[in-house]
Tab-separated table of C-alpha atoms in Angstrom:
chain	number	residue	atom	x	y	z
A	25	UNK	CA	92.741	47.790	8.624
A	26	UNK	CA	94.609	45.267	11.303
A	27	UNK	CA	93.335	41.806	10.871
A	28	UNK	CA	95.894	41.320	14.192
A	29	UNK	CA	93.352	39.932	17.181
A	30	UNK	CA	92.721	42.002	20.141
A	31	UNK	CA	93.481	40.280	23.121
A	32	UNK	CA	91.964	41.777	26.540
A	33	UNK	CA	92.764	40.523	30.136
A	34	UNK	CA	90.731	42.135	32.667
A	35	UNK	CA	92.206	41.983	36.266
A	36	UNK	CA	95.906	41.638	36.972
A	37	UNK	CA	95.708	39.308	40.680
A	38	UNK	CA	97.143	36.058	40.321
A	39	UNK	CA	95.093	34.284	37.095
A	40	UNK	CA	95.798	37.734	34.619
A	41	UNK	CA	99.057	38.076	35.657
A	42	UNK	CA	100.368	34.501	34.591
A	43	UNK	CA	98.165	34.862	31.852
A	44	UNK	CA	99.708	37.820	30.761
A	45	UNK	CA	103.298	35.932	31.301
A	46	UNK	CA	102.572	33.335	29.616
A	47	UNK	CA	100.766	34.960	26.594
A	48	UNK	CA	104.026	37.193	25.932
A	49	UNK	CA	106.063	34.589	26.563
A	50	UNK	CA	103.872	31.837	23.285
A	51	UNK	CA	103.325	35.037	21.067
A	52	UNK	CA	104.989	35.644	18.267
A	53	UNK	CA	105.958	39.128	17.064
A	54	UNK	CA	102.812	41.252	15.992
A	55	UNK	CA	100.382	38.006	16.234
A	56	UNK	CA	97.934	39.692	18.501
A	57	UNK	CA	97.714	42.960	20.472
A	58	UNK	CA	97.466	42.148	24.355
A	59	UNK	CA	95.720	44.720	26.845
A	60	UNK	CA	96.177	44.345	30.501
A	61	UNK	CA	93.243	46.335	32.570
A	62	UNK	CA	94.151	47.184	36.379
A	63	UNK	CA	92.022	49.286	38.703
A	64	UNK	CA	95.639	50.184	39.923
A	65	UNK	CA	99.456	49.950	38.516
A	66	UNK	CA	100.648	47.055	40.765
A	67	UNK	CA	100.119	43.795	41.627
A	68	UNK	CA	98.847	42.465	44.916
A	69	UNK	CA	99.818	39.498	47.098
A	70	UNK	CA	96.123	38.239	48.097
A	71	UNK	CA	97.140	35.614	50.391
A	72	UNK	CA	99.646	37.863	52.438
A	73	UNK	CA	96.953	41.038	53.101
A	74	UNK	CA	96.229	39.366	56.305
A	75	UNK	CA	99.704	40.383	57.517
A	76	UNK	CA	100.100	44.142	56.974
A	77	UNK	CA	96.221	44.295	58.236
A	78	UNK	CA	97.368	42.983	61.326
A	79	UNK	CA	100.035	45.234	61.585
A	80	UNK	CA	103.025	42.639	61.710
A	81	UNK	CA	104.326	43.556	57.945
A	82	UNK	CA	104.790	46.266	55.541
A	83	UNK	CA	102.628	46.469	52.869
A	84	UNK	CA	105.490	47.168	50.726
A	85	UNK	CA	106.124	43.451	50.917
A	86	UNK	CA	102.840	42.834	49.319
A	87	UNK	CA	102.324	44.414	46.557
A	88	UNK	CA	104.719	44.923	42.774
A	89	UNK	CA	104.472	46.889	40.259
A	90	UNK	CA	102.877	45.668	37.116
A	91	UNK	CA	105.667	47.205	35.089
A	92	UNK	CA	107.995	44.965	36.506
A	93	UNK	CA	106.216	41.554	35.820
A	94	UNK	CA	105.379	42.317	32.115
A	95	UNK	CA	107.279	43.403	29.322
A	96	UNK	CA	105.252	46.559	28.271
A	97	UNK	CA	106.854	46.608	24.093
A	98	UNK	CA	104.625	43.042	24.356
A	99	UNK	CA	101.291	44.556	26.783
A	100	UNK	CA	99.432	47.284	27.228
A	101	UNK	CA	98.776	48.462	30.851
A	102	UNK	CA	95.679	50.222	31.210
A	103	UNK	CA	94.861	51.452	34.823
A	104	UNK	CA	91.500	51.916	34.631
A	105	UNK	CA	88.306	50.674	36.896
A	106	UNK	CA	85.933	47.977	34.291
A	107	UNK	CA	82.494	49.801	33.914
A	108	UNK	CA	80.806	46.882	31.676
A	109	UNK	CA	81.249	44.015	29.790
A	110	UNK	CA	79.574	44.001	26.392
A	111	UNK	CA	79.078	40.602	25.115
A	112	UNK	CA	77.034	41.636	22.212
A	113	UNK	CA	79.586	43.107	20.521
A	114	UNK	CA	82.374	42.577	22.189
A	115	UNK	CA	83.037	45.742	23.969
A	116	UNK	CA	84.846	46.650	27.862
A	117	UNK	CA	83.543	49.827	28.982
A	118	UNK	CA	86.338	51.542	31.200
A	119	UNK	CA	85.650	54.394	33.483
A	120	UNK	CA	87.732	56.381	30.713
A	121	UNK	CA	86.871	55.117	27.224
A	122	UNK	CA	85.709	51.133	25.830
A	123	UNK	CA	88.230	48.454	24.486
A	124	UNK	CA	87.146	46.039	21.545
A	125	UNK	CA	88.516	42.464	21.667
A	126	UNK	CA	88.605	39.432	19.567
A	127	UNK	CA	89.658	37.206	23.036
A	128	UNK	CA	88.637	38.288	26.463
A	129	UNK	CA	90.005	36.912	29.605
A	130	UNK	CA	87.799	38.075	32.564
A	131	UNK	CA	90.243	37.243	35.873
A	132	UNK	CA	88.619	40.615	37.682
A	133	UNK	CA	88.399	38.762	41.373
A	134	UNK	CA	86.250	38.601	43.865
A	135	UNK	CA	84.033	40.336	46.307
A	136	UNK	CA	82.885	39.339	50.000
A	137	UNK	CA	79.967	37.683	50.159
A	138	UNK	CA	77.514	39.045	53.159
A	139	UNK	CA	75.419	35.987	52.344
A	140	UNK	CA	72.903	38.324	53.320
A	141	UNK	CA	73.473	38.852	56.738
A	142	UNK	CA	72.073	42.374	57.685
A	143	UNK	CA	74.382	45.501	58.554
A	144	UNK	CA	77.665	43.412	57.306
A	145	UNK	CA	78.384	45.847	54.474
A	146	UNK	CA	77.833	48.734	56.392
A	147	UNK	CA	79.485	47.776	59.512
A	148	UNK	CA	81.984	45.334	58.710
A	149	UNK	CA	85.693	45.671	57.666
A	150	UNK	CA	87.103	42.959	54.596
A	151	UNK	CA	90.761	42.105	53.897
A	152	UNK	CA	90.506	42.561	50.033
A	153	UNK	CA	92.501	45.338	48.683
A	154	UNK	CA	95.653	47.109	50.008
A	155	UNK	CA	93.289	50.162	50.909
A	156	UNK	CA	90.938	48.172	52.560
A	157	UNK	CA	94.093	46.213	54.640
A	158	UNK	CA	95.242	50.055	55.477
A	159	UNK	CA	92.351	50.501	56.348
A	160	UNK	CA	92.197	48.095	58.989
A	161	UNK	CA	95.610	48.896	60.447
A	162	UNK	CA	95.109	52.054	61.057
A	163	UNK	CA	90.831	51.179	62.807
A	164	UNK	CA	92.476	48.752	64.698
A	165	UNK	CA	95.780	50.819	66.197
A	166	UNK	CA	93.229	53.911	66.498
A	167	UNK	CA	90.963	52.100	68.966
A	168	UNK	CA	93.962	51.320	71.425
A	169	UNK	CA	94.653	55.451	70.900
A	170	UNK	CA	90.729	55.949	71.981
A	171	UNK	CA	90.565	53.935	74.724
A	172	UNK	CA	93.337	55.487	76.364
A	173	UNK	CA	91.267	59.033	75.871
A	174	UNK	CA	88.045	56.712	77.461
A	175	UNK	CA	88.788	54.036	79.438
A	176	UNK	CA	84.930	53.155	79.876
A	177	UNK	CA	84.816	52.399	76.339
A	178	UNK	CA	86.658	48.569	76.611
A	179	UNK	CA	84.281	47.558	73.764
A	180	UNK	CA	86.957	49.116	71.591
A	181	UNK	CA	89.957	46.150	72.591
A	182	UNK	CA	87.024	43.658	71.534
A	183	UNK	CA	88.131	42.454	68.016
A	184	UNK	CA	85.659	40.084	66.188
A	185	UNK	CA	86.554	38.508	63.126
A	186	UNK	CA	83.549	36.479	61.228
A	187	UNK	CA	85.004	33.188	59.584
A	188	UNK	CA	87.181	30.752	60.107
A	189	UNK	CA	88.164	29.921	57.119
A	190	UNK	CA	91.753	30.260	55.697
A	191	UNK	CA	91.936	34.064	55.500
A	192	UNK	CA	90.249	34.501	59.123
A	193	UNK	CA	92.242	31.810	60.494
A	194	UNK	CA	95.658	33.515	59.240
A	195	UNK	CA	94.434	37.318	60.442
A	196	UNK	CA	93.010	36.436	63.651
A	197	UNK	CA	96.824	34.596	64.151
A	198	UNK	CA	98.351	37.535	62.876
A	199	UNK	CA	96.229	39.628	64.967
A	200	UNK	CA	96.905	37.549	68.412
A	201	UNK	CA	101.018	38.264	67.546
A	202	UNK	CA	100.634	42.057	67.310
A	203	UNK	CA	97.827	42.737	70.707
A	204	UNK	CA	101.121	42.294	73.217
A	205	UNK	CA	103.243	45.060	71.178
A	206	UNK	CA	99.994	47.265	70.853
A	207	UNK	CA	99.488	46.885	74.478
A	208	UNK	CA	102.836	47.513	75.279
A	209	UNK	CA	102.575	51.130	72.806
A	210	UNK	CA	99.817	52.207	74.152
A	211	UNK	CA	100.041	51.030	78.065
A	212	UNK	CA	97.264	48.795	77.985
A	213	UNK	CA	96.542	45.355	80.138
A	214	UNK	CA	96.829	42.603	77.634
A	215	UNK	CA	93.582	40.742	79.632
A	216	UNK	CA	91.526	43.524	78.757
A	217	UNK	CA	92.077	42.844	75.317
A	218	UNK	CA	89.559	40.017	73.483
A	219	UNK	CA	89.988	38.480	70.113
A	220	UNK	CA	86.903	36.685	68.877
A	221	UNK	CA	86.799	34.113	65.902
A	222	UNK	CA	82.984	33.294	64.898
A	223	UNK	CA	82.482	30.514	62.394
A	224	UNK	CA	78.980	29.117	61.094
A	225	UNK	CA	80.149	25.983	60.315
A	226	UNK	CA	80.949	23.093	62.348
A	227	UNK	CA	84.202	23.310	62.159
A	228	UNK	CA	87.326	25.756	61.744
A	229	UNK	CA	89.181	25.780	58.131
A	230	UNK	CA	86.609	23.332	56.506
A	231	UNK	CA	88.036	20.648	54.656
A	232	UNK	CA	91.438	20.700	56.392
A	233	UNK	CA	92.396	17.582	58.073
A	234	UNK	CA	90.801	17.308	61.332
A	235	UNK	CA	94.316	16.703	63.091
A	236	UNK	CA	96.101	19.849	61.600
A	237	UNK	CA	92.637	22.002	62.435
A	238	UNK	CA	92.572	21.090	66.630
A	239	UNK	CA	96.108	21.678	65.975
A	240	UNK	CA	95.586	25.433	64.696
A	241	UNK	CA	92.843	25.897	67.372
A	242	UNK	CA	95.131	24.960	69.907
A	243	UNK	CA	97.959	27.390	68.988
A	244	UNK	CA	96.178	30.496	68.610
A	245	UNK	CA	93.846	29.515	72.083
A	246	UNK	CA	97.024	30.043	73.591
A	247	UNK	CA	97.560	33.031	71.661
A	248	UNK	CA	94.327	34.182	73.251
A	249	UNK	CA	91.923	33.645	70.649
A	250	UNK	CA	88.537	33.000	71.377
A	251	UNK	CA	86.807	30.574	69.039
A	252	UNK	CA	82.897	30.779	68.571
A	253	UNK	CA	82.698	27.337	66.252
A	254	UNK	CA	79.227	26.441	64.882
A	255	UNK	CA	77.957	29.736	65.547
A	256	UNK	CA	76.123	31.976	62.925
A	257	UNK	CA	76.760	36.044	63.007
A	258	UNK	CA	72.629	36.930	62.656
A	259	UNK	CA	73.467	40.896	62.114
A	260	UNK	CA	76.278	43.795	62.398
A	261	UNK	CA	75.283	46.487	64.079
A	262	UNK	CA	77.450	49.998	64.980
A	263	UNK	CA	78.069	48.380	68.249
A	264	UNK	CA	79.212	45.282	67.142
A	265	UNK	CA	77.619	42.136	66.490
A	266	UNK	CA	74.662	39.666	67.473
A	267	UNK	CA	75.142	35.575	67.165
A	268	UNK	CA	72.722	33.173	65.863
A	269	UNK	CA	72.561	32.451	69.929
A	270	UNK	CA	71.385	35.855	70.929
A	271	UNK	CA	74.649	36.681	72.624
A	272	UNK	CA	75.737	40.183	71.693
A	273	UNK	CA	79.489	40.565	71.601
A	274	UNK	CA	79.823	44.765	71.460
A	275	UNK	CA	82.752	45.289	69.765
A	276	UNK	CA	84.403	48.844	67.467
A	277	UNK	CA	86.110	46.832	64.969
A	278	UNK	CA	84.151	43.540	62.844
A	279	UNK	CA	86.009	42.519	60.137
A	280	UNK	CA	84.430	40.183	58.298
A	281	UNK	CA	86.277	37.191	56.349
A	282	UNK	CA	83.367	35.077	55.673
A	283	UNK	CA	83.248	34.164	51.715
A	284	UNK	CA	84.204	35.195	48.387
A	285	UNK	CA	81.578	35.363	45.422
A	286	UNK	CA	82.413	36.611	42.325
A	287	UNK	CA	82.611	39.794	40.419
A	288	UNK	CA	78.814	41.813	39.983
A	289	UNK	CA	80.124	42.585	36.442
A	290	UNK	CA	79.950	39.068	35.490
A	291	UNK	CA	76.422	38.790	36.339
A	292	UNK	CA	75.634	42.299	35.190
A	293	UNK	CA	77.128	41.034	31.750
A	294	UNK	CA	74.809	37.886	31.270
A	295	UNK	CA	76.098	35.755	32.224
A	296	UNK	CA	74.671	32.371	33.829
A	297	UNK	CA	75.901	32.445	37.625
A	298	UNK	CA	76.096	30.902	40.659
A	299	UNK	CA	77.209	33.564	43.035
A	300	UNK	CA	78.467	35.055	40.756
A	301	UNK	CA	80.626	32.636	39.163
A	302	UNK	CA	80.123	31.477	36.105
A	303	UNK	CA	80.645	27.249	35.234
A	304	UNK	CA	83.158	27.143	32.995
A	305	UNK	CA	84.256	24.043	30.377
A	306	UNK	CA	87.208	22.055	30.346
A	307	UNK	CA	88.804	24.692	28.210
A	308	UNK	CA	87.862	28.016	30.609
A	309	UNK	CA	85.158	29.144	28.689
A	310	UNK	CA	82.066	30.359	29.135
A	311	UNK	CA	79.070	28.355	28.052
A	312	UNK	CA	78.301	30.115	24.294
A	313	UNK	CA	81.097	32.103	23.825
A	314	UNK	CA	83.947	30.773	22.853
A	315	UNK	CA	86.085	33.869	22.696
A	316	UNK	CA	85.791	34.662	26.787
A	317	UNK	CA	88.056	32.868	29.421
A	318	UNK	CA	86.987	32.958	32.875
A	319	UNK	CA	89.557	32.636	35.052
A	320	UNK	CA	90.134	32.623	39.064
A	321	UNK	CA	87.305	33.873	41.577
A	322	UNK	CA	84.962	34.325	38.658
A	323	UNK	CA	85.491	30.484	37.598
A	324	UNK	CA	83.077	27.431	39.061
A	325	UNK	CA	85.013	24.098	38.091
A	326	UNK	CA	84.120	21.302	39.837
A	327	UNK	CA	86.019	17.901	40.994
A	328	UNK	CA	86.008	14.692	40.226
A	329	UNK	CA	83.991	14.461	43.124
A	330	UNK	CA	81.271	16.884	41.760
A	331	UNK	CA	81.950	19.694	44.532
A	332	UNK	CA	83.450	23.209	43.302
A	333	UNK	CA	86.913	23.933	43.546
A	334	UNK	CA	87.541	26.335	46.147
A	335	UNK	CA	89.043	29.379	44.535
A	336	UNK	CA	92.411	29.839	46.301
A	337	UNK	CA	95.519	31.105	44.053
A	338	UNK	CA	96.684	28.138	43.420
A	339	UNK	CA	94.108	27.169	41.250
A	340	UNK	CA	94.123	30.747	39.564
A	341	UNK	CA	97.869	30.661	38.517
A	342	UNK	CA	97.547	27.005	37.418
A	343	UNK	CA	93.970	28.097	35.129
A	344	UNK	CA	96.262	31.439	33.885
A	345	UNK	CA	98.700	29.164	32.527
A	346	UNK	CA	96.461	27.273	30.572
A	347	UNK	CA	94.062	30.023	29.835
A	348	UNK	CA	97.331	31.523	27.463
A	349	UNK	CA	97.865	28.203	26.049
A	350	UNK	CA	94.219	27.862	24.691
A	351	UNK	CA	94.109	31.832	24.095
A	352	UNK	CA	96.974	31.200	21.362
A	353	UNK	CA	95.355	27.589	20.184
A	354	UNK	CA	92.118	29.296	19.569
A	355	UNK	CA	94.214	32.288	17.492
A	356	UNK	CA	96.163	29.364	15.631
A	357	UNK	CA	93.318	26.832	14.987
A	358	UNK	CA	94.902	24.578	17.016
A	359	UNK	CA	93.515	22.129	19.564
A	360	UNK	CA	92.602	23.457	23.195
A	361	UNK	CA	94.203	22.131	26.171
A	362	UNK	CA	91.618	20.335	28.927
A	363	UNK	CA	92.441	22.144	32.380
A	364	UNK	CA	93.610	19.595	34.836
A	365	UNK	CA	94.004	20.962	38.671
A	366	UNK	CA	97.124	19.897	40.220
A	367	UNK	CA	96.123	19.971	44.009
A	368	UNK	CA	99.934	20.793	44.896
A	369	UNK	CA	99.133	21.108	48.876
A	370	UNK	CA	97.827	23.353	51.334
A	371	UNK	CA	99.348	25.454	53.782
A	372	UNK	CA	97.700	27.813	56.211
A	373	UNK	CA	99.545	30.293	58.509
A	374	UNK	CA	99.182	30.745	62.505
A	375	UNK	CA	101.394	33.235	62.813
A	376	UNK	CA	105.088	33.954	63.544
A	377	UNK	CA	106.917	30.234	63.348
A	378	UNK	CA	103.806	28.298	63.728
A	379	UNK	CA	101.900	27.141	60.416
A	380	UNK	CA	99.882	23.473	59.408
A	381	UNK	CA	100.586	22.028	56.150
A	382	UNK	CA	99.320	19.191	53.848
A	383	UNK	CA	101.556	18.438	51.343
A	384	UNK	CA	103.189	16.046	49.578
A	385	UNK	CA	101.287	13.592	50.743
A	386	UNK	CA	102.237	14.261	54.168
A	387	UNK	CA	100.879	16.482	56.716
A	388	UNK	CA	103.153	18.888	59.065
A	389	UNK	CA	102.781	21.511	61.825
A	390	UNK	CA	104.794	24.012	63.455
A	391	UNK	CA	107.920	25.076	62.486
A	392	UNK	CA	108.626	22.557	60.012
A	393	UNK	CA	105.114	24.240	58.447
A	394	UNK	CA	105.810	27.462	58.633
A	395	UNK	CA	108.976	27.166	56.248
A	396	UNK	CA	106.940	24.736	53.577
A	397	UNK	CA	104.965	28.322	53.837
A	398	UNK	CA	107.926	30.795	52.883
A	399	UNK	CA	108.990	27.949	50.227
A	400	UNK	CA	105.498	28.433	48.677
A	401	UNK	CA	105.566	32.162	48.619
A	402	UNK	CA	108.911	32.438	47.255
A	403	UNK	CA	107.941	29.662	44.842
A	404	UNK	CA	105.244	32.438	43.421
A	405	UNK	CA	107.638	35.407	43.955
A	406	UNK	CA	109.958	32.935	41.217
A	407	UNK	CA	107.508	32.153	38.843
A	408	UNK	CA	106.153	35.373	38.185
A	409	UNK	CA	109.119	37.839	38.779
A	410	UNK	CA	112.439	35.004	39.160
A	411	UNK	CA	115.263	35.341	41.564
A	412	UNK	CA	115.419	39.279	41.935
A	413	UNK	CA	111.893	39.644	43.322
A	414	UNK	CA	112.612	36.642	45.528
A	415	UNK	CA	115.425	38.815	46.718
A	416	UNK	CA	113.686	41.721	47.430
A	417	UNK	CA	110.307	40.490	48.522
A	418	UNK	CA	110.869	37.123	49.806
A	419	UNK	CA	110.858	36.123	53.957
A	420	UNK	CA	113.812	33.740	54.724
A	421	UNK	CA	113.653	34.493	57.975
């Protein structure tokens, strides 16, 4: 009988994938058997989705094919959807049989999080899968097609997108670049079109720098966005959506931005959570079980400060890199590394040429942004597939 430890890695965004790099990369020849589980056979670009929703990219350029990132003699792929977790005795159920593992790395991402707000499931569009971003292309390029065939029906060149945060900030500006080409394809008046943003909190992209935020709202006002700051979406309805201020904006297409919480299977597992993240220790592992990781959306680390990391990719690629390190401690009884985040800047996206940046200690805006944005991107397309994939999928212009 093998005595070789079963390593499984659920979820292949941007935590399992550099954990699955890296763990090929420390493991020695038959030391441990590594599974990689994927609900499909390629890997996704999370922070680019908001482009092909739009309609101003290929979707081609966001997503890779798992077989081209890992070395498949060193990991099995298994494209399957994740059922369960068994903790008890250590057990993933798949939709089409049930792994056993000695090590368990749970990076399975997120889901939106309605924060209960009634009809938003139903009625509301997300930017979290490539389906779900086809999805939206197609809604939103269909209700220029319907108008046309009803002209009474102008509710359907309303847009509303609910949250400012990074990812509505970056598809509303995406969104703003591609109304003047839809207009022009389907021989509508750009003024009858109407993009909303509507953000609860106080501000746009909390916890950017005040300067680089009236900076972002500025651009994309002139774009034609119109900001609803401070105001609270009270329900989605099939006509659109009512504000915290009774105002009803009737709209065809919602698509809702709003939050992240983690994965229902975590919970479902038993695990302690807070919205469905679980608070991990220094090493990425769940309270009482030293044999599970928790990595990425499903991870609650907090800061020096005592607030929670956001859980942007940065963090997850950083956390994969370190989750393999302890993974192969832990097999060799040797000591675990303490996960330090390395804040290495931010960088948020207003569309073609126009970006706002901290980094390096610096802040930036505009064009000089919007390349410190491609540098970052290709910096990931480097690190997890090197100079060809940075060839094939990288922007330079």
């Amino acid at each position: 009988m093998s005595t070789i430890p079963k390593i499984v890695i659920l979820g292949a965004g941007y935590g399992g994938i550099l954990t699955a790099q890296r763990l090929q990369k420390e493991l020695n020849y038959n030391e441990a058997d590594v599974t990689l589980v994927n609900r499909h056979d390629y890997h996704y670009f999370t922070t680019h989705l908001h482009m092909p929703a739009a309609g101003t990219d290929s979707i081609e350029h966001t997503r890779v094919p798992i077989s081209k990132l890992i070395d498949e003699f060193k990991i099995d792929l298994v494209k399957s959807n994740v059922q369960e977790i068994r903790l008890s005795d250590k057990k993933v159920v798949l939709q089409d049989g049930t792994l056993s593992y000695d090590y368990l790395i749970i990076a399975l991402g997120g889901e939106p999080e309605s924060f209960g707000i009634p009809g938003l499931s139903e009625y509301a569009m997300t930017i979290r899968s490539i389906n779900s971003v086809r999805l939206i292309r197609q809604h939103i390029e269909y209700q220029f097609a319907l108008y046309k065939a009803d002209e009474s029906r102008t509710d359907r060149l309303n847009f509303v997108v609910g949250g400012a945060g990074f990812s509505g900030i970056e598809f509303v500006a995406e969104l703003a670049d591609r109304i003047p080409q839809l207009c022009k394809d389907y021989d509508v008046d750009p003024s009858l079109v109407n993009v909303y943003n509507v953000e609860a909190a106080p501000t746009a992209l909390p916890g950017f720098d005040p300067e680089l935020v009236e900076y972002a709202m500025n651009v994309l006002t002139k774009k034609g966005v119109q900001f609803k700051i401070g105001v609270a979406i009270k329900e989605c309805t099939p006509d659109g959506v009512l504000l915290a201020t009774g105002e009803e904006i009737k709209s065809a297409t919602v698509v809702w931005t709003g939050g992240i919480r983690g994965n229902r299977l975590i919970e479902a597992a038993g695990f302690e959570t807070a919205r469905g993240r679980v608070k991990i220790d220094d090493y990425l592992r769940a309270p009482g079980h030293d044999h599970v990781f928790i990595i990425g959306d499903n991870s609650l680390m907090f800061n020096p400060e005592g607030r929670p990391y956001p859980p942007t990719a940065q963090i997850a690629m950083q956390q994969g890199v370190v989750c393999a390190q302890n993974v192969v401690a832990s097999i060799r009884v040797k000591e675990l590394k303490k996960f330090v985040y390395s804040n290495k800047g931010t960088v948020a996206s207003l569309g073609k040429g126009e970006a706002i940046a901290s980094a390096f200690g610096k802040k930036y805006k505009g064009w000089v942004a919007a390349q410190i944005k491609k540098l970052v991107d290709m910096r990931y397309l480097f690190i997890i597939g090197g100079i060809p994939l940075v060839l094939k999928k990288g922007r330079f212009l």
